[in-house]
Coordinates of C-alpha atoms and ligand atoms in Angstrom, one line a residue:
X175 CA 36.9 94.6 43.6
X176 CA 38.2 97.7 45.0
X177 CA 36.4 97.7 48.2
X178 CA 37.9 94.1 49.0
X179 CA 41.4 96.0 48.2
X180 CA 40.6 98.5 51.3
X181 CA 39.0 96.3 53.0
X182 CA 42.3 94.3 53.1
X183 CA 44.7 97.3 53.7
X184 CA 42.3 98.1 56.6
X185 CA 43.5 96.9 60.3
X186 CA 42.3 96.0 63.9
X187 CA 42.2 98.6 66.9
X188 CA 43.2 97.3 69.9
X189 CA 42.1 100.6 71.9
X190 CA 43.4 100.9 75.9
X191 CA 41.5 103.2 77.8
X192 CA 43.3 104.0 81.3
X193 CA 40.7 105.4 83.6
X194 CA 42.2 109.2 85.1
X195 CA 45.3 108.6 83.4
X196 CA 46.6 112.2 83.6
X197 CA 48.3 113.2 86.8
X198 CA 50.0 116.7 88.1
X199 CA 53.4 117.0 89.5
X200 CA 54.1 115.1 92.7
X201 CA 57.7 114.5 93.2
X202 CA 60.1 117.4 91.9
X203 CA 57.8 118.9 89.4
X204 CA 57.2 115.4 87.6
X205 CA 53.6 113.4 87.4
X206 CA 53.4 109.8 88.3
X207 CA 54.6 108.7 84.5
X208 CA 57.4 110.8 84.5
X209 CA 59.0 109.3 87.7
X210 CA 57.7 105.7 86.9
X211 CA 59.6 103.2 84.3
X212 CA 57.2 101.8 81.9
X213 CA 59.9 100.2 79.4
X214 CA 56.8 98.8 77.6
X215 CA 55.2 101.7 77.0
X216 CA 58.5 103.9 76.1
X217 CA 58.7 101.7 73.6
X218 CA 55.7 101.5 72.0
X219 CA 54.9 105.4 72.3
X220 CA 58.2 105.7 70.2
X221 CA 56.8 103.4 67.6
X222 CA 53.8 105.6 66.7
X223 CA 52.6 109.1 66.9
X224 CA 51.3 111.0 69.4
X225 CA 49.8 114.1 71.4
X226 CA 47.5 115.5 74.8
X227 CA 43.7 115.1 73.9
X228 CA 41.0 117.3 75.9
X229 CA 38.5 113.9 76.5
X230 CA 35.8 116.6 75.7
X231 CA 36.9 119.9 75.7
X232 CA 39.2 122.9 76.8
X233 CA 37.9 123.4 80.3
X234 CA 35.8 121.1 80.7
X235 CA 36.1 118.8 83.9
X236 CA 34.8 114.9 82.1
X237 CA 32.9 112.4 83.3
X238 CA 34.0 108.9 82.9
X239 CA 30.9 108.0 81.2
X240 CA 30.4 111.6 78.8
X241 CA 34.3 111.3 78.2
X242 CA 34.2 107.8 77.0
X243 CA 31.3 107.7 74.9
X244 CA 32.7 111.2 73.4
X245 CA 36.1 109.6 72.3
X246 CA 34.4 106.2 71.0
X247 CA 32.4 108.5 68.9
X248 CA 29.0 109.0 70.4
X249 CA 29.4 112.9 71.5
X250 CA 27.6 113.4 74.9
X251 CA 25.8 116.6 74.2
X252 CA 23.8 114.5 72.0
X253 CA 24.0 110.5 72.6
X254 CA 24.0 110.9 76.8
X255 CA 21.4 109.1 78.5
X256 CA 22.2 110.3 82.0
X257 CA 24.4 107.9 84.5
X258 CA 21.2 105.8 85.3
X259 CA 20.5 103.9 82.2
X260 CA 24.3 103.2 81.6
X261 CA 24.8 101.7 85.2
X262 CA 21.6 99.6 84.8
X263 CA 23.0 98.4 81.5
X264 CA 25.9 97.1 83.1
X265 CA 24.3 95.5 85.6
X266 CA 22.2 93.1 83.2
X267 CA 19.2 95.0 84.0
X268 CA 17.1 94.1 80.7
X269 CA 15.5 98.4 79.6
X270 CA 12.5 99.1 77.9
X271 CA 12.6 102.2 76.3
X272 CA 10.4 103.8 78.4
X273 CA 11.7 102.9 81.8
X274 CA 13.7 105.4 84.1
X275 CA 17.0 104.2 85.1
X276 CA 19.2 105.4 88.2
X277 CA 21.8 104.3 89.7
X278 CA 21.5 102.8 93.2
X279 CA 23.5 102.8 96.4
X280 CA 23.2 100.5 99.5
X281 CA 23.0 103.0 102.7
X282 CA 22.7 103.6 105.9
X283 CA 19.9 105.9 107.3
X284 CA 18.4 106.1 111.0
X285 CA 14.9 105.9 112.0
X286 CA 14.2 109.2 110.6
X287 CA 15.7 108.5 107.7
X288 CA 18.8 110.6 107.6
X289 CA 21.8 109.0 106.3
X290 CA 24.5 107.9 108.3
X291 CA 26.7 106.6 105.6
X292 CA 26.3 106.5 101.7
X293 CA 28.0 103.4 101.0
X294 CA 26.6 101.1 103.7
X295 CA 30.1 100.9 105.6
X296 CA 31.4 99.7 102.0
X297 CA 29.2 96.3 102.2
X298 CA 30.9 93.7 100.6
X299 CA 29.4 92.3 97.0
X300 CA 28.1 88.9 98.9
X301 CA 26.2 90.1 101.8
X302 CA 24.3 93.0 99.3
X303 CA 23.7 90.4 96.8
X304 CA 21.9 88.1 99.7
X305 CA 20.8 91.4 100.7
X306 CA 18.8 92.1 97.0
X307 CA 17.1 89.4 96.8
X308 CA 14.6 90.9 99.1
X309 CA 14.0 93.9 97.4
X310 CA 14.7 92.8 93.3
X311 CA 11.1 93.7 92.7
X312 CA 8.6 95.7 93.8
X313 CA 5.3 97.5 92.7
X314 CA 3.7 100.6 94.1
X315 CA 1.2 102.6 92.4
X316 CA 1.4 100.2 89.1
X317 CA 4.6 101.1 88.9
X318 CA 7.4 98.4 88.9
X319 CA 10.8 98.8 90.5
X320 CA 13.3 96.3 89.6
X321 CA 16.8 96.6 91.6
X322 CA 20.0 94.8 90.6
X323 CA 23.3 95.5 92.8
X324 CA 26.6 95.5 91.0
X325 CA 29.9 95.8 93.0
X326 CA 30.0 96.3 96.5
X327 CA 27.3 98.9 97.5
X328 CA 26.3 99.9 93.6
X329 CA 23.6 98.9 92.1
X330 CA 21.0 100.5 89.6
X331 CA 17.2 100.4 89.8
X332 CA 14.5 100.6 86.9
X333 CA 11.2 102.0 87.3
X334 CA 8.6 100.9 84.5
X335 CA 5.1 102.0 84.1
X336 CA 3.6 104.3 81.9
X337 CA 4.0 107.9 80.7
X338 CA 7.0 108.2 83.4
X339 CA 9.6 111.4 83.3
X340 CA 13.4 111.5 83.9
X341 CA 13.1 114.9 84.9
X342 CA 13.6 114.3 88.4
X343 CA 15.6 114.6 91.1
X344 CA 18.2 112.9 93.0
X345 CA 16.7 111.3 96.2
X346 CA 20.9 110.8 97.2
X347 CA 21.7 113.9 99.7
X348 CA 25.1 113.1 98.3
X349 CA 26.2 114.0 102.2
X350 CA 26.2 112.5 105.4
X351 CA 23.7 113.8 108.4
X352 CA 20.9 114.9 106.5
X353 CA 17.8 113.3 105.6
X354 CA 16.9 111.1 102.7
X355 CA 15.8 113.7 99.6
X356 CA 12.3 114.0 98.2
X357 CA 12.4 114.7 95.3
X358 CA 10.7 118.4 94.1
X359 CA 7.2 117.7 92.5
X360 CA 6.2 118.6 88.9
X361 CA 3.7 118.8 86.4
X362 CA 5.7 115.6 84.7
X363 CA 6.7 113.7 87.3
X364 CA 4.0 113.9 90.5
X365 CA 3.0 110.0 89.3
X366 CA 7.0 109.0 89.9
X367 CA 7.8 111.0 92.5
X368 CA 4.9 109.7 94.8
X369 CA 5.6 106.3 93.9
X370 CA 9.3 106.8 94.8
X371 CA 8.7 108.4 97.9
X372 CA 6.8 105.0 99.1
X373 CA 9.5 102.9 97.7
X374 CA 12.1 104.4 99.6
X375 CA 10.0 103.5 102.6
X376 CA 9.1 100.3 101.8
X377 CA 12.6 99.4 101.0
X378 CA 13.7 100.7 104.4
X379 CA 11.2 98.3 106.0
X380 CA 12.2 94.9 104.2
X381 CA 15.9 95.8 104.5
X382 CA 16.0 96.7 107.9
X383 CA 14.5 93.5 108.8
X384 CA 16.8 91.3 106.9
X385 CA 18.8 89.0 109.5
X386 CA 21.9 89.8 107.6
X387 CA 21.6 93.5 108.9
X388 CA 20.9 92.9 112.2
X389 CA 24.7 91.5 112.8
X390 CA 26.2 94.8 110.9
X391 CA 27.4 97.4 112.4
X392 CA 26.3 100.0 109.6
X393 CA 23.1 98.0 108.1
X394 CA 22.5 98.3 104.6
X395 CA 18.9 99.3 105.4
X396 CA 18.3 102.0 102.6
X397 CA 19.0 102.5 99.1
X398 CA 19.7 106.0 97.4
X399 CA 18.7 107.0 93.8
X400 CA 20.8 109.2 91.8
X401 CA 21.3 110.0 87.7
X402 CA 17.5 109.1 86.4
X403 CA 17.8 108.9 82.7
X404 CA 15.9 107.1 79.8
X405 CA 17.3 104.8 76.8
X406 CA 18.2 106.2 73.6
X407 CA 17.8 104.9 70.2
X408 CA 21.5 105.0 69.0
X409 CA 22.9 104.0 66.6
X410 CA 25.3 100.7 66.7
X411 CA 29.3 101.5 66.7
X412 CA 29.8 98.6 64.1
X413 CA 26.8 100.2 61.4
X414 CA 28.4 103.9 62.1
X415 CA 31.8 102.9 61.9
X416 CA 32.2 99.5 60.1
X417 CA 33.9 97.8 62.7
X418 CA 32.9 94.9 64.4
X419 CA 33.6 95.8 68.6
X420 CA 33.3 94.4 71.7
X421 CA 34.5 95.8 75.2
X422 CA 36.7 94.2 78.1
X423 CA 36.1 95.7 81.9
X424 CA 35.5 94.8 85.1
X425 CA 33.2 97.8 86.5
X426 CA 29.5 97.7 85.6
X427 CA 29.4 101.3 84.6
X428 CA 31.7 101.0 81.3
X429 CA 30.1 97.5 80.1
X430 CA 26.9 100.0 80.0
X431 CA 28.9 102.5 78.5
X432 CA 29.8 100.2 75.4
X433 CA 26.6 97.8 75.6
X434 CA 24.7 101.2 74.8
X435 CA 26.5 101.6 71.4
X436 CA 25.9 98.2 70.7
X437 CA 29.6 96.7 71.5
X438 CA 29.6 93.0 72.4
X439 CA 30.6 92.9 76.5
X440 CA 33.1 90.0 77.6
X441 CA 33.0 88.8 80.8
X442 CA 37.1 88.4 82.4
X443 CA 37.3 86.6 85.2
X444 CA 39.3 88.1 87.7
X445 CA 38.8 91.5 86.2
X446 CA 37.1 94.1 89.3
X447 CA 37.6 97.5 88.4
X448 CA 39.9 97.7 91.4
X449 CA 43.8 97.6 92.5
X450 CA 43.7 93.6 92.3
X451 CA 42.0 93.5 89.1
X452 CA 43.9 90.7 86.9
X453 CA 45.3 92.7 84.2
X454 CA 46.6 89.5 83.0
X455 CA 43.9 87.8 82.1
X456 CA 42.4 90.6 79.9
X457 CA 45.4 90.5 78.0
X458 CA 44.7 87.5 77.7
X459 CA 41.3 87.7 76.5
X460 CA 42.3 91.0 74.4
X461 CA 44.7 88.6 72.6
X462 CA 41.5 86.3 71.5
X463 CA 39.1 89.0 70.9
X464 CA 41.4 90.2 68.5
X465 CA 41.0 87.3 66.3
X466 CA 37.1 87.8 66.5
X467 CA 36.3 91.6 66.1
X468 CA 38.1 94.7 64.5
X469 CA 38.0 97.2 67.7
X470 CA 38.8 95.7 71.1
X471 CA 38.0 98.1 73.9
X472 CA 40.5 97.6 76.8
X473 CA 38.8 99.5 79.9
X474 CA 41.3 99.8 82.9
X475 CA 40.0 101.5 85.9
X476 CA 42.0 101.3 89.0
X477 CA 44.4 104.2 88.0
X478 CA 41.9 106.3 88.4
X479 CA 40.8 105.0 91.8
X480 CA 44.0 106.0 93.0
X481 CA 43.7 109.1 91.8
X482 CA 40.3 109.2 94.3
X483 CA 42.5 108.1 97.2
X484 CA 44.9 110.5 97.2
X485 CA 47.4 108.0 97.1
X486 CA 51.0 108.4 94.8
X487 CA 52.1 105.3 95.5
X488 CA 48.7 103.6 94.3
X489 CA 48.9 105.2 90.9
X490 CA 52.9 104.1 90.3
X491 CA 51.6 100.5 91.3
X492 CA 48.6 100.5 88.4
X493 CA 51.2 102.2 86.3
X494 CA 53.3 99.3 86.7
X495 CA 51.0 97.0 86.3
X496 CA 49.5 99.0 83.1
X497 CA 53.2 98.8 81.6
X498 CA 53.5 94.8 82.4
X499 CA 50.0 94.3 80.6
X500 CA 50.9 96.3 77.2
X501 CA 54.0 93.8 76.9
X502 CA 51.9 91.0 76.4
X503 CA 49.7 93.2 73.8
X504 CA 52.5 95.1 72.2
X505 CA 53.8 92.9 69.7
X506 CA 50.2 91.7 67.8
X507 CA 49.6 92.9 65.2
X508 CA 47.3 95.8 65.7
X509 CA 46.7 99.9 65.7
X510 CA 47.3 100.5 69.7
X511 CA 46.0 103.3 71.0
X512 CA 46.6 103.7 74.8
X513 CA 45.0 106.9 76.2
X514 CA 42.4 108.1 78.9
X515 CA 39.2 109.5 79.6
X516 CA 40.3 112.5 82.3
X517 CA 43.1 113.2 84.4
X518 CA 42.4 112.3 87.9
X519 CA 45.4 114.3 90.1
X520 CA 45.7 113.1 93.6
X521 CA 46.5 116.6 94.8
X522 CA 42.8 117.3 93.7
X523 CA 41.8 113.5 94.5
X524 CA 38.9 114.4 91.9
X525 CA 38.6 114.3 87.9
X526 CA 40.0 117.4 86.6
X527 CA 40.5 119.3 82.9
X528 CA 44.0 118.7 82.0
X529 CA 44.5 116.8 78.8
X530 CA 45.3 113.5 78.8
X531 CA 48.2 111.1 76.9
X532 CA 46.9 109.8 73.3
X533 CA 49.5 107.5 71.5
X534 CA 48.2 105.0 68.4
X535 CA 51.2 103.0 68.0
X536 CA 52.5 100.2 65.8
X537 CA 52.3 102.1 62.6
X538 CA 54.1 104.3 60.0
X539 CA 55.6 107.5 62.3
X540 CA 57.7 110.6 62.5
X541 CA 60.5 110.4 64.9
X542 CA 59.5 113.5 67.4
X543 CA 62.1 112.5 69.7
X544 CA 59.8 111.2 72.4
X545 CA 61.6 108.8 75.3
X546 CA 58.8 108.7 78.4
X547 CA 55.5 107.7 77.9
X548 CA 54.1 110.9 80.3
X549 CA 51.9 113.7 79.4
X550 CA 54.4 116.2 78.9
X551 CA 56.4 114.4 76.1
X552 CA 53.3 113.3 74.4
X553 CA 52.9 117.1 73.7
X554 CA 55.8 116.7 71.2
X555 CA 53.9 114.6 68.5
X556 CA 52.4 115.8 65.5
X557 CA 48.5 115.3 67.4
X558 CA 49.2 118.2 69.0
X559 CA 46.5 119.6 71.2
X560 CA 42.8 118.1 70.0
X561 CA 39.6 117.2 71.2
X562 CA 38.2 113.9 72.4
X563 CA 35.7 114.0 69.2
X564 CA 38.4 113.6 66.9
X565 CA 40.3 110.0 68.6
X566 CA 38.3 107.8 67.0
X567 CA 38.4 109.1 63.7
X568 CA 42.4 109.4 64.1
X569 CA 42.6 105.6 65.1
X570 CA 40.7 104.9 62.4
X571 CA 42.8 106.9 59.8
X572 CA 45.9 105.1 61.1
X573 CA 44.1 101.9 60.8
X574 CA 43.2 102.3 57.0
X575 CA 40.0 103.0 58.1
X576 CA 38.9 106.3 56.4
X577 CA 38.9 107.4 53.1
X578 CA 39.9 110.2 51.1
X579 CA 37.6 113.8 51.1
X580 CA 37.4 114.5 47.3
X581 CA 39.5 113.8 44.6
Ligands
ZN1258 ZN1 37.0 107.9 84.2
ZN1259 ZN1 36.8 108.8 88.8

C-alpha cells in the first residue's frame, strides 16, 4: 500500500541536455544568453530552482560523452568504455563483449599514405554510405572488421576475434601532412596491431578504386581509427534508478551514449545533430514519449557546434531556436531540467571548464529573484555550485523520486 502512495506522488523527467551550453563574454562583458531573449526559458527558470554545475568537476575540461554519462548517473572514472564502443553503438553496430570498438573517419591520404585531409573534404552522408558498402566487412588474420559510417565522414569500426586488447593506439595522426600512425606494438596487442596495419592497406586499395572517388576532388580513400575501447557490463538506468527512459538525438555518438545504459533510442526524423536539426519535431516526439516512459532524454547538439566555429551569431540562432522548442514542452506536466554537458566558448572554439546552467523547473521553488536564463544568474539559486554526479539525483528528489535517509 505505501509504495503505490510514492509511487503516485512520484513524477516524469523531461531532462534537456544542450550540448556546450556555457559561453564567455562576447558583447560588453555578457555570454550569448545574457544578450539573447529566451522569453520561454526566463520563464520557466523562474518557475523552479536553480544553480552552475561542474559536468564533472572543478577543473576539469569534459567530454561530451564522460560528461553526459557522469550527469545521467554512470560516473566516467568507472562506467567509460572509451569513445569507440559508444560511437559504434550509435551507429547500430551490433558488440560482442569482446570486440574492440573505434571510431572511424573517412580521409584523404596520398600514395604514401600521409593524410591530406581528416574529414575526406567533409563527404557528404550519401556518397560515404555508397562508399561503405565496399568495405562493411573484412577479415585479415581471422580477425573480422566490420565498418558502419554514421554522419558525413564518421563512422565506427569493430574488430572481433579472439583474446584482442584495447590498449592500443590511435592510428588518426589527428593532423594534416603526416603519415597514417602505426600503432606502437605490445606484449597485448602485436595480434591487433598487425592485423590493423594490413587493414588500413587494404582499405586504401578497395576505396581508392571506387568509381565514386575517382570524380572527387578529395577522395575518400582512407579511413582513420581513433578511441579503441571494449563493452562494459553496466548496469541498466531503469534497474539503478527506477525509471523507465529512453533518449531523443540526432548525432550517433549520444544514442550510444544512452543505448549503453540501457535507455530506449528514438529515431526523429529531421533531427541531425546540426544547425537545421528540426527541433520541432522532437518536441514533438518528447511530448509522446512522455506518455510512455518516466525520464525523456532531450539531446540538443548544434549549440555546441557553434561553439566549434567560432561563430556568435550561430550560438544566438540555436539559442533561439532552443527557447522556441521549450515552449512547446513547457507547460506538460513534468520535472524540466534544461542544462548542459560543458561550456563550449567561441573565444576558445573548444570545450572548456566553466560550469554550466542547471534549472529543474515546474515544481515547488524559492523566489531567488532570477530574470535571464544565463549562467551568471543561475549562480543565484539555492544549487549553488555542484558537481555533475549529483544532477541526477537532484532531479530525482524534485521529482518525488528519492526517499528519506533515516528516520
Ligand atoms: Zn558536448
Ligand atoms: Zn564539442
Amino acid at each position: 500500500m505505501k509504495k503505490s502512495v510514492e509511487k503516485m506522488s512520484a513524477r516524469k523527467i523531461l531532462f534537456i541536455m544542450l550540448d556546450g551550453i556555457g559561453g564567455l563574454p562576447v558583447k560588453n562583458g555578457k555570454t550569448e544568453w545574457e544578450i539573447t531573449a529566451t522569453p520561454n526559458l526566463d520563464k520557466l527558470a523562474r518557475k523552479g530552482v536553480y544553480g552552475l554545475m561542474y559536468p564533472i568537476h572543478m577543473g576539469v575540461i569534459p567530454g561530451s560523452d564522460t560528461s553526459q554519462l557522469n550527469i545521467l548517473g554512470y560516473p566516467p572514472y568507472k562506467f567509460y568504455p572509451g569513445r569507440g564502443p559508444l560511437e559504434a553503438l550509435g551507429a547500430e553496430i551490433e558488440i560482442q563483449n569482446n570486440d574492440i570498438a573505434f571510431r572511424a573517419n573517412f580521409a584523404t591520404v596520398d600514395k604514401k599514405f600521409n593524410v591530406i585531409d581528416r574529414r575526406a573534404g567533409r563527404i557528404g552522408t550519401r556518397e560515404a554510405s555508397k562508399l561503405a558498402k565496399c568495405i562493411e566487412k573484412i577479415k585479415i588474420d581471422g580477425i573480422e572488421f566490420i565498418f558502419k559510417n554514421t554522419v558525413e565522414h564518421r563512422g565506427a569500426v569493430i574488430a572481433r576475434g579472439k583474446g584482442l586488447s584495447a590498449e592500443i593506439e590511435d592510428t588518426d595522426p589527428h593532423a594534416t601532412g603526416v603519415p597514417i600512425v602505426q600503432p606502437r606494438i605490445t606484449t597485448k596487442n602485436a595480434k591487433l596491431v598487425r592485423a590493423i596495419n594490413k587493414y588500413t592497406a587494404k582499405v586504401h586499395k578497395l576505396l581508392q578504386a571506387h568509381p565514386i572517388n575517382a570524380k572527387r576532388r578529395m577522395p575518400a580513400n582512407a579511413l582513420l581509427l581513433r578511441g579503441a575501447g571494449k563493452m562494459k557490463n553496466v548496469e541498466k538506468f531503469e534497474k539503478r534508478f527506477g525509471m523507465s527512459a529512453c533518449c531523443i538525438a540526432g548525432a550517433a555518438l549520444y544514442k550510444g551514449i544512452t543505448k549503453y545504459i540501457g535507455m530506449d533510442v528514438i529515431h526523429v526524423k529531421g533531427a541531425t545533430g546540426t544547425y537545421d536539426s528540426d527541433l520541432n519535431a522532437k518536441a514533438k516526439t518528447a511530448l509522446r514519449m512522455l506518455k510512455k516512459y518516466e525520464f525523456v532524454y532531450l539531446h540538443v547538439k548544434a549549440l555546441d557546434n557553434a561553439g566549434h566555429d567560432g561563430s556568435t551569431a550561430k550560438r544566438q540562432y540555436m539559442i533561439r531556436k532552443i527557447d522556441k522548442m521549450v515552449g512547446k514542452l513547457m507547460n506538460e506536466d513534468a520535472v524540466i531540467v534544461i542544462t548542459g554537458d560543458h561550456s563550449t566558448p567561441v573565444c576558445k572554439r573548444a570545450h572548456s571548464f566553466e560550469p554550466v546552467p542547471f534549472i529543474v523547473s515546474n515544481v515547488e521553488a524559492r523566489n531567488y529573484g532570477l530574470s535571464k536564463f544565463c549562467e551568471v544568474q543561475a549562480r543565484k539559486g539555492e544549487l549553488g555550485l555542484f558537481n555533475g554526479e549529483h544532477a541526477l539525483r537532484i532531479a530525482m528528489a524534485y521529482a518525488g523520486r528519492t526517499r528519506k535517509y533515516g528516520e
